Amino acid sequence: MSYFFPIEIDGQLYNAPSGVHIANIIILDVVSGCTDAPYYETVKELLPYLEPGDQLKINHAMSSVSLKDRYLEDYKANIRDTTKELTLLAEIYQGLLNFRNVHQGLVTRYIRKQDPSVTIGTGGFPFDTFLQERIDMVKSSRDSVRKRYEGQ
């Protein structure tokens, strides 16, 4: 999987990200609720490059209430105790953090060591900031969920 330089077809510029931005991770981010506004914009940019079935799933997920929002709303409104769900969601976020930290480590160890001048990742984004933003996004969601069920 690699990044292919942008190409122009009929006056339209296409970026050509690779398989690194797998649809399943995007769906997990959106459904779990760890996305932020800049990430939604990135997802919208990536949609044309994904398979039609994945586009459909992602659009459906983006138009639905996330698990985080649903559980926090119920918890806040005293509709029901969602402590177990919030605890599980925090564990899911931790799993996502583990994945993202490993991903960032692989980029640092393998891509950067091969050619320190490379700054664009396989998805066409500056990987230093892009990957750290994804890590920070998940940490923020995990921490907000933990604060809620830990009573802070």
Tab-separated table of C-alpha atoms in Angstrom:
chain	number	residue	atom	x	y	z
A	1	MET	CA	0.000	0.000	0.000
A	2	SER	CA	1.424	3.328	-0.922
A	3	TYR	CA	0.472	6.873	-1.704
A	4	PHE	CA	0.010	7.701	-5.340
A	5	PHE	CA	0.575	11.268	-6.406
A	6	PRO	CA	-2.530	13.262	-7.342
A	7	ILE	CA	-3.789	12.935	-10.880
A	8	GLU	CA	-6.080	15.181	-12.878
A	9	ILE	CA	-8.970	13.735	-14.865
A	10	ASP	CA	-11.260	16.047	-16.829
A	11	GLY	CA	-10.157	19.040	-14.767
A	12	GLN	CA	-10.830	17.268	-11.437
A	13	LEU	CA	-7.840	16.619	-9.147
A	14	TYR	CA	-7.878	13.242	-7.365
A	15	ASN	CA	-5.533	12.648	-4.417
A	16	ALA	CA	-5.318	8.831	-4.589
A	17	PRO	CA	-4.924	7.631	-0.989
A	18	SER	CA	-4.185	3.970	-0.512
A	19	GLY	CA	-5.643	1.180	1.573
A	20	VAL	CA	-4.225	2.587	4.805
A	21	HIS	CA	-7.502	4.396	5.384
A	22	ILE	CA	-9.489	1.235	5.634
A	23	ALA	CA	-13.175	1.733	5.886
A	24	ASN	CA	-13.534	-0.457	8.977
A	25	ILE	CA	-11.402	1.869	11.093
A	26	ILE	CA	-13.383	4.868	9.873
A	27	ILE	CA	-16.649	3.093	10.710
A	28	LEU	CA	-15.349	2.157	14.163
A	29	ASP	CA	-14.287	5.753	14.821
A	30	VAL	CA	-17.650	7.147	13.718
A	31	VAL	CA	-19.889	4.554	15.376
A	32	SER	CA	-17.980	4.671	18.669
A	33	GLY	CA	-18.098	8.475	18.715
A	34	CYS	CA	-14.425	9.335	18.911
A	35	THR	CA	-14.560	11.558	15.842
A	36	ASP	CA	-14.246	15.326	15.838
A	37	ALA	CA	-15.156	17.944	13.225
A	38	PRO	CA	-11.797	17.880	11.373
A	39	TYR	CA	-11.960	14.099	11.183
A	40	TYR	CA	-15.447	14.246	9.655
A	41	GLU	CA	-14.055	16.559	6.976
A	42	THR	CA	-11.226	14.112	6.291
A	43	VAL	CA	-13.722	11.263	6.010
A	44	LYS	CA	-15.765	13.267	3.503
A	45	GLU	CA	-12.579	13.800	1.450
A	46	LEU	CA	-11.797	10.077	1.513
A	47	LEU	CA	-15.283	8.782	0.661
A	48	PRO	CA	-14.880	8.945	-3.145
A	49	TYR	CA	-11.864	6.608	-2.894
A	50	LEU	CA	-13.662	3.902	-0.936
A	51	GLU	CA	-15.764	1.035	-2.219
A	52	PRO	CA	-19.466	1.915	-2.740
A	53	GLY	CA	-20.565	-0.516	-0.013
A	54	ASP	CA	-18.127	1.067	2.439
A	55	GLN	CA	-19.309	4.533	1.436
A	56	LEU	CA	-22.869	3.480	2.237
A	57	LYS	CA	-21.901	2.105	5.668
A	58	ILE	CA	-19.868	5.196	6.544
A	59	ASN	CA	-22.618	7.585	5.424
A	60	HIS	CA	-25.136	5.615	7.481
A	61	ALA	CA	-22.844	5.713	10.529
A	62	MET	CA	-22.274	9.469	10.100
A	63	SER	CA	-26.025	10.089	10.013
A	64	SER	CA	-26.650	8.085	13.194
A	65	VAL	CA	-26.106	8.920	16.855
A	66	SER	CA	-22.786	7.540	18.065
A	67	LEU	CA	-22.569	5.068	20.929
A	68	LYS	CA	-20.749	7.659	23.022
A	69	ASP	CA	-23.443	10.290	22.513
A	70	ARG	CA	-26.241	7.781	23.125
A	71	TYR	CA	-24.712	6.398	26.338
A	72	LEU	CA	-23.753	9.815	27.696
A	73	GLU	CA	-27.224	11.234	26.933
A	74	ASP	CA	-28.943	8.346	28.719
A	75	TYR	CA	-26.553	8.613	31.649
A	76	LYS	CA	-26.963	12.389	31.948
A	77	ALA	CA	-30.748	12.255	31.656
A	78	ASN	CA	-30.963	9.437	34.228
A	79	ILE	CA	-32.872	7.360	31.677
A	80	ARG	CA	-30.810	4.355	32.659
A	81	ASP	CA	-27.435	3.543	34.160
A	82	THR	CA	-25.008	3.206	31.254
A	83	THR	CA	-21.889	2.788	33.383
A	84	LYS	CA	-21.213	-0.692	31.968
A	85	GLU	CA	-21.576	0.535	28.394
A	86	LEU	CA	-19.372	3.568	29.051
A	87	THR	CA	-16.737	1.343	30.669
A	88	LEU	CA	-16.781	-0.948	27.630
A	89	LEU	CA	-16.589	2.063	25.309
A	90	ALA	CA	-13.512	3.329	27.175
A	91	GLU	CA	-11.948	-0.113	26.624
A	92	ILE	CA	-12.771	0.101	22.911
A	93	TYR	CA	-11.102	3.517	22.800
A	94	GLN	CA	-8.057	2.033	24.523
A	95	GLY	CA	-7.913	-0.647	21.828
A	96	LEU	CA	-8.088	2.043	19.159
A	97	LEU	CA	-5.297	3.929	20.926
A	98	ASN	CA	-3.162	0.795	20.961
A	99	PHE	CA	-3.726	0.367	17.217
A	100	ARG	CA	-2.972	4.018	16.485
A	101	ASN	CA	0.176	4.053	18.634
A	102	VAL	CA	1.479	0.939	16.875
A	103	HIS	CA	0.645	2.527	13.513
A	104	GLN	CA	2.529	5.690	14.450
A	105	GLY	CA	5.476	3.604	15.678
A	106	LEU	CA	5.616	1.646	12.426
A	107	VAL	CA	5.654	4.863	10.428
A	108	THR	CA	8.443	6.259	12.564
A	109	ARG	CA	10.546	3.096	12.525
A	110	TYR	CA	10.127	2.050	8.926
A	111	ILE	CA	9.115	4.934	6.689
A	112	ARG	CA	11.123	7.682	8.419
A	113	LYS	CA	14.244	5.539	8.748
A	114	GLN	CA	14.168	4.651	5.057
A	115	ASP	CA	13.912	8.266	3.979
A	116	PRO	CA	13.800	11.066	6.595
A	117	SER	CA	12.675	13.546	3.937
A	118	VAL	CA	9.348	11.736	3.499
A	119	THR	CA	6.593	13.676	5.271
A	120	ILE	CA	3.494	12.471	3.444
A	121	GLY	CA	1.974	9.172	4.524
A	122	THR	CA	0.305	6.543	2.401
A	123	GLY	CA	-3.023	8.324	2.715
A	124	GLY	CA	-1.658	11.533	1.249
A	125	PHE	CA	-1.560	13.427	4.553
A	126	PRO	CA	1.415	14.730	6.550
A	127	PHE	CA	1.767	11.692	8.791
A	128	ASP	CA	3.408	13.331	11.807
A	129	THR	CA	0.456	15.612	12.466
A	130	PHE	CA	-2.238	13.381	10.973
A	131	LEU	CA	-1.447	10.349	13.116
A	132	GLN	CA	-0.989	12.399	16.290
A	133	GLU	CA	-4.328	14.123	15.689
A	134	ARG	CA	-6.019	10.704	15.456
A	135	ILE	CA	-4.356	9.614	18.715
A	136	ASP	CA	-5.366	12.843	20.479
A	137	MET	CA	-8.935	12.510	19.169
A	138	VAL	CA	-9.342	9.017	20.641
A	139	LYS	CA	-7.660	10.003	23.945
A	140	SER	CA	-10.063	12.912	24.290
A	141	SER	CA	-13.072	10.660	23.786
A	142	ARG	CA	-11.735	8.017	26.149
A	143	ASP	CA	-11.053	10.612	28.838
A	144	SER	CA	-14.476	12.251	28.475
A	145	VAL	CA	-16.183	8.871	28.870
A	146	ARG	CA	-14.016	7.903	31.844
A	147	LYS	CA	-14.770	11.194	33.579
A	148	ARG	CA	-18.470	10.529	33.253
A	149	TYR	CA	-18.533	7.041	34.724
A	150	GLU	CA	-15.867	7.779	37.315
A	151	GLY	CA	-18.058	10.629	38.554
A	152	GLN	CA	-15.669	13.492	37.805
